[in-house]
Coordinates of C-alpha atoms and ligand atoms in Angstrom, one line a residue:
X1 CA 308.8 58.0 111.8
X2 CA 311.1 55.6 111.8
X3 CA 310.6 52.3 111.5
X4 CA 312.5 48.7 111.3
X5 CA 310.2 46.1 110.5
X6 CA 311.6 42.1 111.1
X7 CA 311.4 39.6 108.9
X8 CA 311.0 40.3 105.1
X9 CA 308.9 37.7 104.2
X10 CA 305.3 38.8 102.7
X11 CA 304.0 40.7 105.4
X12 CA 307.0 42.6 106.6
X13 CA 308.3 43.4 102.6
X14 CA 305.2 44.5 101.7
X15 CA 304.2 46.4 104.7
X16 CA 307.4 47.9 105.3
X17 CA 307.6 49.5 101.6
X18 CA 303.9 50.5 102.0
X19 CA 304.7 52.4 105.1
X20 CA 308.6 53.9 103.1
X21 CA 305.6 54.8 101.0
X22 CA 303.8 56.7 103.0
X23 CA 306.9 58.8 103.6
X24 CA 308.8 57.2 107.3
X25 CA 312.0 55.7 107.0
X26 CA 311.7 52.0 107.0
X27 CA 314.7 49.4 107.9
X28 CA 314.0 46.2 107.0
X29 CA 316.0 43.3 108.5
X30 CA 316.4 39.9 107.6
X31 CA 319.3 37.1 108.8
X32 CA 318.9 36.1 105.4
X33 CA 322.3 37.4 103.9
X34 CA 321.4 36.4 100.2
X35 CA 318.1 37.9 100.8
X36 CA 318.8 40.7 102.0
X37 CA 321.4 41.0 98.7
X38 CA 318.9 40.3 96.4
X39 CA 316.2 42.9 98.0
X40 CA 319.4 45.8 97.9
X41 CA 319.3 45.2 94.2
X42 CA 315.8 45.3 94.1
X43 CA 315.7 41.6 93.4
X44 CA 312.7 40.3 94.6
X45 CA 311.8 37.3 96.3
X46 CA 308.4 37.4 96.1
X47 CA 305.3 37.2 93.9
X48 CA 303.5 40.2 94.2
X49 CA 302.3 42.9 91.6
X50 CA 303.7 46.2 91.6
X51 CA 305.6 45.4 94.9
X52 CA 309.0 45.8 92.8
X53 CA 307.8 49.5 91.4
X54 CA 307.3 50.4 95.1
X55 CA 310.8 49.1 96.4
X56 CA 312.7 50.5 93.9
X57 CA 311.0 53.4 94.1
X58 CA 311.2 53.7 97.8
X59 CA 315.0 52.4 98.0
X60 CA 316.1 54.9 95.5
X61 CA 314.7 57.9 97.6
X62 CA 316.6 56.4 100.7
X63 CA 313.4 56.1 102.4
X64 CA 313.5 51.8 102.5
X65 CA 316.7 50.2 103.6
X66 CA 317.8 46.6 103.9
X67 CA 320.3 45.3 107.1
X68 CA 321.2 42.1 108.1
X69 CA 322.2 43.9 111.5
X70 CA 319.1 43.7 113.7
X71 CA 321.0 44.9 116.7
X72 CA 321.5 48.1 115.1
X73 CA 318.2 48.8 113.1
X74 CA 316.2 48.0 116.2
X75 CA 318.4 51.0 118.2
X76 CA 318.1 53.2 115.2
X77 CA 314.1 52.6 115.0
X78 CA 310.9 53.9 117.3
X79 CA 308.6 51.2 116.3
X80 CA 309.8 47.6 115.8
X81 CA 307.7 45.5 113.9
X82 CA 307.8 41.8 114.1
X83 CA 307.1 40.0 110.8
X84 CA 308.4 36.4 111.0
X85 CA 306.5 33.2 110.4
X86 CA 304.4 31.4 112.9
X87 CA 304.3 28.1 110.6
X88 CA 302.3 25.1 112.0
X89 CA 304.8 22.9 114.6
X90 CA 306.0 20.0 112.7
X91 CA 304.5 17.8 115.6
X92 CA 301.0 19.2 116.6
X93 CA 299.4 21.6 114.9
X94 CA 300.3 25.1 117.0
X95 CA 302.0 27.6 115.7
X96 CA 305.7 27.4 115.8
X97 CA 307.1 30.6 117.9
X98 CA 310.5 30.2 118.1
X99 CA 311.2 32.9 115.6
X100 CA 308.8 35.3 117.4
X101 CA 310.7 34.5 121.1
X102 CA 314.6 34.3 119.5
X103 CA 313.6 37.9 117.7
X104 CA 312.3 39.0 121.4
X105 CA 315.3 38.4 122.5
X106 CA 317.6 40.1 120.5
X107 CA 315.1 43.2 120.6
X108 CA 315.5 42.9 124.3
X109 CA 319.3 44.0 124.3
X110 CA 318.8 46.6 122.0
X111 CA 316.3 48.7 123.6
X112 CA 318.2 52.3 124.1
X113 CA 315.2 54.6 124.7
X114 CA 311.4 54.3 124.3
X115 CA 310.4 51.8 121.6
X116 CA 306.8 50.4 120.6
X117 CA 307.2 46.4 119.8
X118 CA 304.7 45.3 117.4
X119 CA 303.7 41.4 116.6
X120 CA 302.3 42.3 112.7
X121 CA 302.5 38.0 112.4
X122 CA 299.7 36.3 112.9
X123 CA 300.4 34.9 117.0
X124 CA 298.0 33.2 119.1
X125 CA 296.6 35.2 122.1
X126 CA 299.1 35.7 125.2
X127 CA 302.3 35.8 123.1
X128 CA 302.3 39.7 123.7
X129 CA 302.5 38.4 127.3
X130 CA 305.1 36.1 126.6
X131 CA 307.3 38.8 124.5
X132 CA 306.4 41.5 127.1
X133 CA 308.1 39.2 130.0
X134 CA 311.2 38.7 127.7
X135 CA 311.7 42.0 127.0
X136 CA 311.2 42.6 130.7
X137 CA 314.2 40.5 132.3
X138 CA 316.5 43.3 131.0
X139 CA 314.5 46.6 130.6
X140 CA 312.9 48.6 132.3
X141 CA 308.7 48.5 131.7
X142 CA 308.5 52.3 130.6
X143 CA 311.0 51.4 128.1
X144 CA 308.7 49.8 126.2
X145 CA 305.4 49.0 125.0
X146 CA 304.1 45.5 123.8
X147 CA 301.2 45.7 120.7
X148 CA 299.7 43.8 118.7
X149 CA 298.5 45.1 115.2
X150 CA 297.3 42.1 112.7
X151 CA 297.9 42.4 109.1
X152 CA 294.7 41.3 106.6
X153 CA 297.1 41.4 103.5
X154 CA 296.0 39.2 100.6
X155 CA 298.6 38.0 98.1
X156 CA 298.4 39.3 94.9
X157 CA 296.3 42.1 96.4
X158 CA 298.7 43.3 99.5
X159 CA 299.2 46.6 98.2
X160 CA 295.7 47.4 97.5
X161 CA 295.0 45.9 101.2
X162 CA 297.7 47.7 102.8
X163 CA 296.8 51.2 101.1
X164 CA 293.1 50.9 101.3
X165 CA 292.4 48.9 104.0
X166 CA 288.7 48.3 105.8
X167 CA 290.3 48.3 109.4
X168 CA 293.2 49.3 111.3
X169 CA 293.5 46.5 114.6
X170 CA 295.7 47.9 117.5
X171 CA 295.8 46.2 120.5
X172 CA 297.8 47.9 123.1
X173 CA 297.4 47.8 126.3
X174 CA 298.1 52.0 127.1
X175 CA 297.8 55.4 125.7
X176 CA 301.3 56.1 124.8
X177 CA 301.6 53.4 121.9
X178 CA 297.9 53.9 121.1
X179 CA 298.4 57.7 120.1
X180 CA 301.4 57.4 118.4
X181 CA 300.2 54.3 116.0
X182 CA 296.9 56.4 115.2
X183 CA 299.3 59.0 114.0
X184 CA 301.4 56.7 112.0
X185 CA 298.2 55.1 110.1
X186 CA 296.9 58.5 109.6
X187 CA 297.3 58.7 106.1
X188 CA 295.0 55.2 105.8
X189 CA 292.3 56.7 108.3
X190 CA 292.1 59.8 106.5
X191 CA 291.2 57.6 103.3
X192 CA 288.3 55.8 105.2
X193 CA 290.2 53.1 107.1
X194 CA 288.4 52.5 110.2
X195 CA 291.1 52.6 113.4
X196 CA 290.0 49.8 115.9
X197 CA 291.9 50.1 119.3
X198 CA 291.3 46.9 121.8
X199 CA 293.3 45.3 124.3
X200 CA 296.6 43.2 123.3
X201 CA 294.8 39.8 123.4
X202 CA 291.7 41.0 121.2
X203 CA 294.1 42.1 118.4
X204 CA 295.1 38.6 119.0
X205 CA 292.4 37.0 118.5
X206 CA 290.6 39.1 115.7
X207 CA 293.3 37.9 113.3
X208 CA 292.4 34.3 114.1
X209 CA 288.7 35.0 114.4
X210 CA 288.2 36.3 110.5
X211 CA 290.6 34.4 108.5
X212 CA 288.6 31.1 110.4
X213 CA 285.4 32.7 109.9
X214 CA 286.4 33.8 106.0
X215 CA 287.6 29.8 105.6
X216 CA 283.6 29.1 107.2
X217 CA 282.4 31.2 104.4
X218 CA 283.9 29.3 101.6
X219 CA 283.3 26.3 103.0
X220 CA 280.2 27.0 103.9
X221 CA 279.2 28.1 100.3
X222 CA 281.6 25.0 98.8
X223 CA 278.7 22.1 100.7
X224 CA 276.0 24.6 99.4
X225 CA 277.6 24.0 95.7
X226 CA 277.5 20.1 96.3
X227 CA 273.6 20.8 96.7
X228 CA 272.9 22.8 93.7
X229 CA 274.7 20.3 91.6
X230 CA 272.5 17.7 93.0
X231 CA 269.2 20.1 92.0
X232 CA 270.1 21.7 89.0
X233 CA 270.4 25.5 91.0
X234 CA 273.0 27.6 89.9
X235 CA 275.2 28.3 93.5
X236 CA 276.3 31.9 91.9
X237 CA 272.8 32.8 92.7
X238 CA 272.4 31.8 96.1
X239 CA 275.8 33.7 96.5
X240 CA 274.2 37.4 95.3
X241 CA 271.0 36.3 96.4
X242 CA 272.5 35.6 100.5
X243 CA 274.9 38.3 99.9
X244 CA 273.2 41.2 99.1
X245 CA 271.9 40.8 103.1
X246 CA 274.0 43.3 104.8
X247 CA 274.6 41.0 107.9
X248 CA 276.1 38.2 105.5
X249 CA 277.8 40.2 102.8
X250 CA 278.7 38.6 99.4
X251 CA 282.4 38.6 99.2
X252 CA 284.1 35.0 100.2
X253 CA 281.2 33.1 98.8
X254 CA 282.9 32.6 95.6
X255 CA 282.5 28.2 95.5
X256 CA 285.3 26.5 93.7
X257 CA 288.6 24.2 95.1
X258 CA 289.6 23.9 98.5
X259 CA 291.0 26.8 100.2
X260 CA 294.6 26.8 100.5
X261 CA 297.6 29.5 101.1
X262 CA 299.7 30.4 103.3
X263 CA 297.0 31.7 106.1
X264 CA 293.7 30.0 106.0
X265 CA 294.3 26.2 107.0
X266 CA 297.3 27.5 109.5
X267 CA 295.0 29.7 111.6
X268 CA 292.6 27.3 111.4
X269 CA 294.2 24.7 112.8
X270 CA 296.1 27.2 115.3
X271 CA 292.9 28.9 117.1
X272 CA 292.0 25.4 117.7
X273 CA 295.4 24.7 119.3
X274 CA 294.7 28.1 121.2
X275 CA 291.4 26.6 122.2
X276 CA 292.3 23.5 123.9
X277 CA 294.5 25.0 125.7
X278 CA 291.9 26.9 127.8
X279 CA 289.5 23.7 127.4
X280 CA 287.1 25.5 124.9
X281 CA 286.0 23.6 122.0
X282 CA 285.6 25.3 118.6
X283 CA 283.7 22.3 117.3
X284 CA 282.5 25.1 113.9
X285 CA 286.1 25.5 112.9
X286 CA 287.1 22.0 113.1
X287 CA 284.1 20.7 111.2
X288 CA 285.3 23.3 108.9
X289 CA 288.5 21.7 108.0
X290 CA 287.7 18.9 108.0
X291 CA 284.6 19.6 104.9
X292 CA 288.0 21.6 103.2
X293 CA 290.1 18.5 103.6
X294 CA 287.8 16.3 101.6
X295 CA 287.2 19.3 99.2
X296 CA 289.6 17.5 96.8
X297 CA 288.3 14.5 96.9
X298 CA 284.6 15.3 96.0
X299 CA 286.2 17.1 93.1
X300 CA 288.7 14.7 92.1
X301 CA 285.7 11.8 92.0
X302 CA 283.4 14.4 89.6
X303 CA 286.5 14.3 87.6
X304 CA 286.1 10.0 87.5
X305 CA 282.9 10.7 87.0
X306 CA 283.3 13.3 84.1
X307 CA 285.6 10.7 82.6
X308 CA 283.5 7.7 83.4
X309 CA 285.9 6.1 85.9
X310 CA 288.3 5.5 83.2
X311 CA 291.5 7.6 84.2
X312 CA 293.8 5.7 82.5
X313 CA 296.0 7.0 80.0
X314 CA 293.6 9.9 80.0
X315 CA 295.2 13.5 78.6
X316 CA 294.7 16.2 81.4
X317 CA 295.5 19.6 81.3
X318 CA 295.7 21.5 84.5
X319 CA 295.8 25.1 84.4
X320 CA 296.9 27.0 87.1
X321 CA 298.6 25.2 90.1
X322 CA 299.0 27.9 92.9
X323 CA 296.6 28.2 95.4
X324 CA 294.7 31.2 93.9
X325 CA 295.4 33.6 91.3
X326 CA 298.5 36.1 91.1
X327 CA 300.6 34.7 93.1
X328 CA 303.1 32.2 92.8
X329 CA 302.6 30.2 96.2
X330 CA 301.9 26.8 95.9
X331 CA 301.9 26.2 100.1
X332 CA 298.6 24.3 100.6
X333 CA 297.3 24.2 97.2
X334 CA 294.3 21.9 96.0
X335 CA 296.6 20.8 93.2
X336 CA 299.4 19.3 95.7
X337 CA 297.1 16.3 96.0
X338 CA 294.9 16.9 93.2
X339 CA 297.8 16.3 90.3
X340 CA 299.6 13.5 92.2
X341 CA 296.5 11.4 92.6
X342 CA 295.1 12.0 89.0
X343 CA 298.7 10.3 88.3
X344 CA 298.8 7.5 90.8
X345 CA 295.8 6.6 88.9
X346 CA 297.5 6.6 85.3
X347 CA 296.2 9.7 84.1
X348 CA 298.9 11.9 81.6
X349 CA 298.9 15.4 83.2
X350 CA 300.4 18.8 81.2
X351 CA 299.8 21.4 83.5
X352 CA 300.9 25.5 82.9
X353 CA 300.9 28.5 85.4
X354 CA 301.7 31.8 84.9
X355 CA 304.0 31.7 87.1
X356 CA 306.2 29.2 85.6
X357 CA 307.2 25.3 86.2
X358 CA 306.9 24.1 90.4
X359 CA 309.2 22.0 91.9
X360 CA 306.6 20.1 93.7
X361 CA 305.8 18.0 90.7
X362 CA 309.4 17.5 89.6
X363 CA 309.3 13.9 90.5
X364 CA 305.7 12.8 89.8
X365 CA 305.5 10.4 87.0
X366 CA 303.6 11.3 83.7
X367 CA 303.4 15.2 85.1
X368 CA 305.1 17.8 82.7
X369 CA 305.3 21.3 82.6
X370 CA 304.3 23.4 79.4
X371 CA 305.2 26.8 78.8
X372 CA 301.7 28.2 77.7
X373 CA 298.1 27.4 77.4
X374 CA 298.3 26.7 73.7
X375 CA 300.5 23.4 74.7
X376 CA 299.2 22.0 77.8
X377 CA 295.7 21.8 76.4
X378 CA 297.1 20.6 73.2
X379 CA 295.5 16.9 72.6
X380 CA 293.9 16.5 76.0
X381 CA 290.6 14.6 76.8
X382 CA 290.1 16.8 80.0
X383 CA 290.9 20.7 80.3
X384 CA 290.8 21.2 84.4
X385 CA 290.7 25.0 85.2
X386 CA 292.2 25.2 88.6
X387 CA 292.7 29.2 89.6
X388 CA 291.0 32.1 88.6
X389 CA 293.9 33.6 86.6
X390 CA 293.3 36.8 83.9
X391 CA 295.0 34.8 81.7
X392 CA 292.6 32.0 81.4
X393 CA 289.3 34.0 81.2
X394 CA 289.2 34.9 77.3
X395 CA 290.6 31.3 76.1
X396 CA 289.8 31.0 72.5
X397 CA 289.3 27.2 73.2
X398 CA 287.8 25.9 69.4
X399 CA 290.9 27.5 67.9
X400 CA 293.3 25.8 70.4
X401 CA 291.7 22.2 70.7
X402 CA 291.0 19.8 67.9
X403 CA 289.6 16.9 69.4
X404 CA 286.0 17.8 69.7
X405 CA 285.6 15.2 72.8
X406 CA 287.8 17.4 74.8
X407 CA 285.8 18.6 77.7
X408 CA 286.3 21.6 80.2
X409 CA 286.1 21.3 84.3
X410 CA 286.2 25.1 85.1
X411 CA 286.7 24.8 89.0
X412 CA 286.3 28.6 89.2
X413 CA 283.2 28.8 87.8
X414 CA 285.1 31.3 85.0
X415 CA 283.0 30.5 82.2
X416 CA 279.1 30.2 81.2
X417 CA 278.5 27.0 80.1
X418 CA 277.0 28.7 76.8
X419 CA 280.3 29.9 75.9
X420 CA 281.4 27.1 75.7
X421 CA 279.2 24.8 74.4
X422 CA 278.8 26.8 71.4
X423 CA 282.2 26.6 70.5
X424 CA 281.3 22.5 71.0
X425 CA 282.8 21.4 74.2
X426 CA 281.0 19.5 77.1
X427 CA 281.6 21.7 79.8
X428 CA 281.2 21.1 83.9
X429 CA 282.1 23.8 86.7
X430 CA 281.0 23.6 90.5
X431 CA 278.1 23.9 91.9
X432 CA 276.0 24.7 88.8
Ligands
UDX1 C1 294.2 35.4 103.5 C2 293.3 36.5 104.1 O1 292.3 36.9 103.2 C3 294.1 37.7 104.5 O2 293.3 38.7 105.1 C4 295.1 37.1 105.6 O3 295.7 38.0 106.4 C5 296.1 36.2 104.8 O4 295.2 35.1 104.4 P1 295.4 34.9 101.2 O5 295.7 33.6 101.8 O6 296.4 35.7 100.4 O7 294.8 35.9 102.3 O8 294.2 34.6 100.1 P2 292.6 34.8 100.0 O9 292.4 35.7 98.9 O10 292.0 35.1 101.3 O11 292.2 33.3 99.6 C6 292.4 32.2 100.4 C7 291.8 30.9 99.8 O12 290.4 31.0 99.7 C8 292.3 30.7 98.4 O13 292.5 29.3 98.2 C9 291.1 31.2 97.5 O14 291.1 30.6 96.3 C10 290.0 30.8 98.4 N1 288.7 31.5 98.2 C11 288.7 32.8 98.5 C12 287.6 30.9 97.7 O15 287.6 29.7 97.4 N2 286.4 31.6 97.5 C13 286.3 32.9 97.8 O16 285.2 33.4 97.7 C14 287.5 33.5 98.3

């Protein structure tokens, strides 16, 4: 099939090689000129494992192509997929649609014969509505269809989720489109994807509905943490032991930081803009972000408390600074205020990531980068683990650290506090 997909951010990159992939032809547009250079010598913008392979790959057999010219890709393509941000409005916190509406719009005077239009951002119920009335000032209604089909990618696992989905949402509101985007995720449903088909709003909403109900899961499981580390329980076992009931399931109960990314506290905040409008109130979701938002500060005052309240001139290493393993997206991150704080209150901070020095901390005093492990833990009275990173799981810390005081915060819960205090550390984690 042919297909342009809008916006080559992480959703609309990633999907749009996955599906080159699976053998259509896949345009992907973006106004981004330099972008758009960069990706047609398989330059990539983004942090994502063995996305490059797949572009190259796919670019080299002519089944992925890059435009600038929407105008074009949209006539030469069946299905359109939308795939620009929805950001949180810098006043409020709604999602932002301009980019969905001013795409909507050129689409709208490109439509030459029947075309399926298909929101794959994350867009608060009704904005199929709202893109379906664009598209209708100038076309006729059986030129088009209007769906809505969610994307559940994670980053640093989007090709995994992509291929080997547990769901396939469409939500279109007639036959036509419905058959047609069965047959184009036929390849996933024949692996075991189940193929959901619900109305336009639904498809909506479901996106909304789990990533807030994933973000209650982790917060949920980060106040159970605070317990156990008030009664000596370890909170991995309540994890396996409330997971292993079917109706719960034990994936997202992994305690540690506050969440971050890209997703997670932007739908949350969204569905509750969505919310008020129709005068419901999701009282669950915003008691949920606000336990997230003081996340940092319950762990930043075990850290005082770790160090006895004397953070002064104290040597911290901070490993990892994204907001989860393998990726290199810092948007939302625990460590944004984490680090900054931890230096408004004098302490010396040498911090690594894989994924190399961050801009963010460019300008904050007594913050440095180091360009391994080996040198940010180097000297330090405090080693804070912050993601969950391959790289930090096996680390040989006796051979690297001399001063015997040094002790570990593992925020991820990475090690066993064994480990480490036979090779002579005190050593802290979360909830246990
Ligand atoms: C998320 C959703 O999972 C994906 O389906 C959606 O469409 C995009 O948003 P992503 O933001 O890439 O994906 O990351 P995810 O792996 O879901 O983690 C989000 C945050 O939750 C991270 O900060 C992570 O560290 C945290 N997390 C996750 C936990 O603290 N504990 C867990 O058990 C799982």
């Amino acid at each position: 099939m042919k297909l342009c997909m809008i916006g080559t951010g992480y959703v609309g990159l990633v999907s749009g090689t996955c599906f080159a992939d699976l053998g259509n032809n896949v345009i992907c547009v973006d106004k981004d000129k330099k972008k758009i250079k960069h990706l047609s010598n398989a330059n990539i913008p983004i942090y994502e494992p063995g996305l490059s392979e797949l572009v190259l790959k796919n670019y080299k057999n002519k089944k992925l192509t890059f435009s600038t010219n929407l105008k074009k890709s949209v006539k030469d393509s069946d299905i359109i997929f939308i795939c620009v941000g929805t950001p949180t409005k810098k006043k409020g916190s709604s999602a932002d649609l301009s980019q969905i509406y001013n795409v909507s719009k050129e689409i709208s005077s490109s439509i030459n014969k029947f075309k399926i239009i298909i929101t794959k951002s994350t867009v608060p119920v009704t904005t199929g509505d709202q893109i379906e009335k664009i598209l209708s000032k100038k076309n006729s209604k059986k030129k088009f269809s209007v769906v809505s089909n969610p994307e559940f990618l994670r980053e640093g696992e989007a090709i995994r989720d992509f291929t080997y989905p547990d769901r396939i949402v469409i939500g279109s509101n007639d036959k036509k489109s419905n058959n047609i985007l069965k047959n184009l995720y036929g390849p996933l449903i024949s692996k075991g994807a189940q193929y959901v088909h619900t109305t336009r709003r639904a498809a909506e909403l479901i996106k909304y509905a789990s990533n807030s109900f994933l973000a209650t899961k982790i917060t949920f499981i980060n106040e159970i943490a605070n317990l156990c580390e008030k009664t000596g329980i370890n909170v991995e076992d309540i994890s396996i032991g409330m997971g292993l009931d079917k109706r719960i399931g034990g994936r997202f109960l992994r305690a540690g930081p506050a969440y971050g990314g890209s997703c997670f506290p932007k739908d949350t905040k969204a569905i509750i803009s969505t919310a008020d409008k129709f005068k419901v109130n999701l009282s669950v979701i915003k008691s949920v972000i606000k336990s997230n938002k003081n996340r940092s500060n319950l762990l930043l005052d075990r850290v005082y408390e770790i160090l006895n309240k004397k953070i002064k001139n104290k040597k911290i290493a901070f490993l990892g600074v994204t907001f989860k393993a393998n990726t290199d997206d810092m948007r939302d991150s625990s460590s944004l205020s984490m680090i900054p704080t931890l230096s408004k209150k004098g302490a010396k901070i040498k911090y690594f990531d894989p994924t190399g020095l961050k801009d963010e901390f460019k300008k904050i005093k007594n913050v440095s980068y180091e360009n391994s492990i080996r040198k940010s833990v180097e000297g330090s009275d405090l080693v804070i683990i912050h993601t969950e990173w391959n790289d930090f799981k096996s680390i040989n810390f006796k051979n690297l650290i001399k001063n015997k005081k040094c002790i570990i915060y593992d925020m991820r819960n990475i090690y066993s506090a064994n480990k480490i205090k036979t090779q002579g550390f005190k050593y802290y984690s979360v909830g246990r």
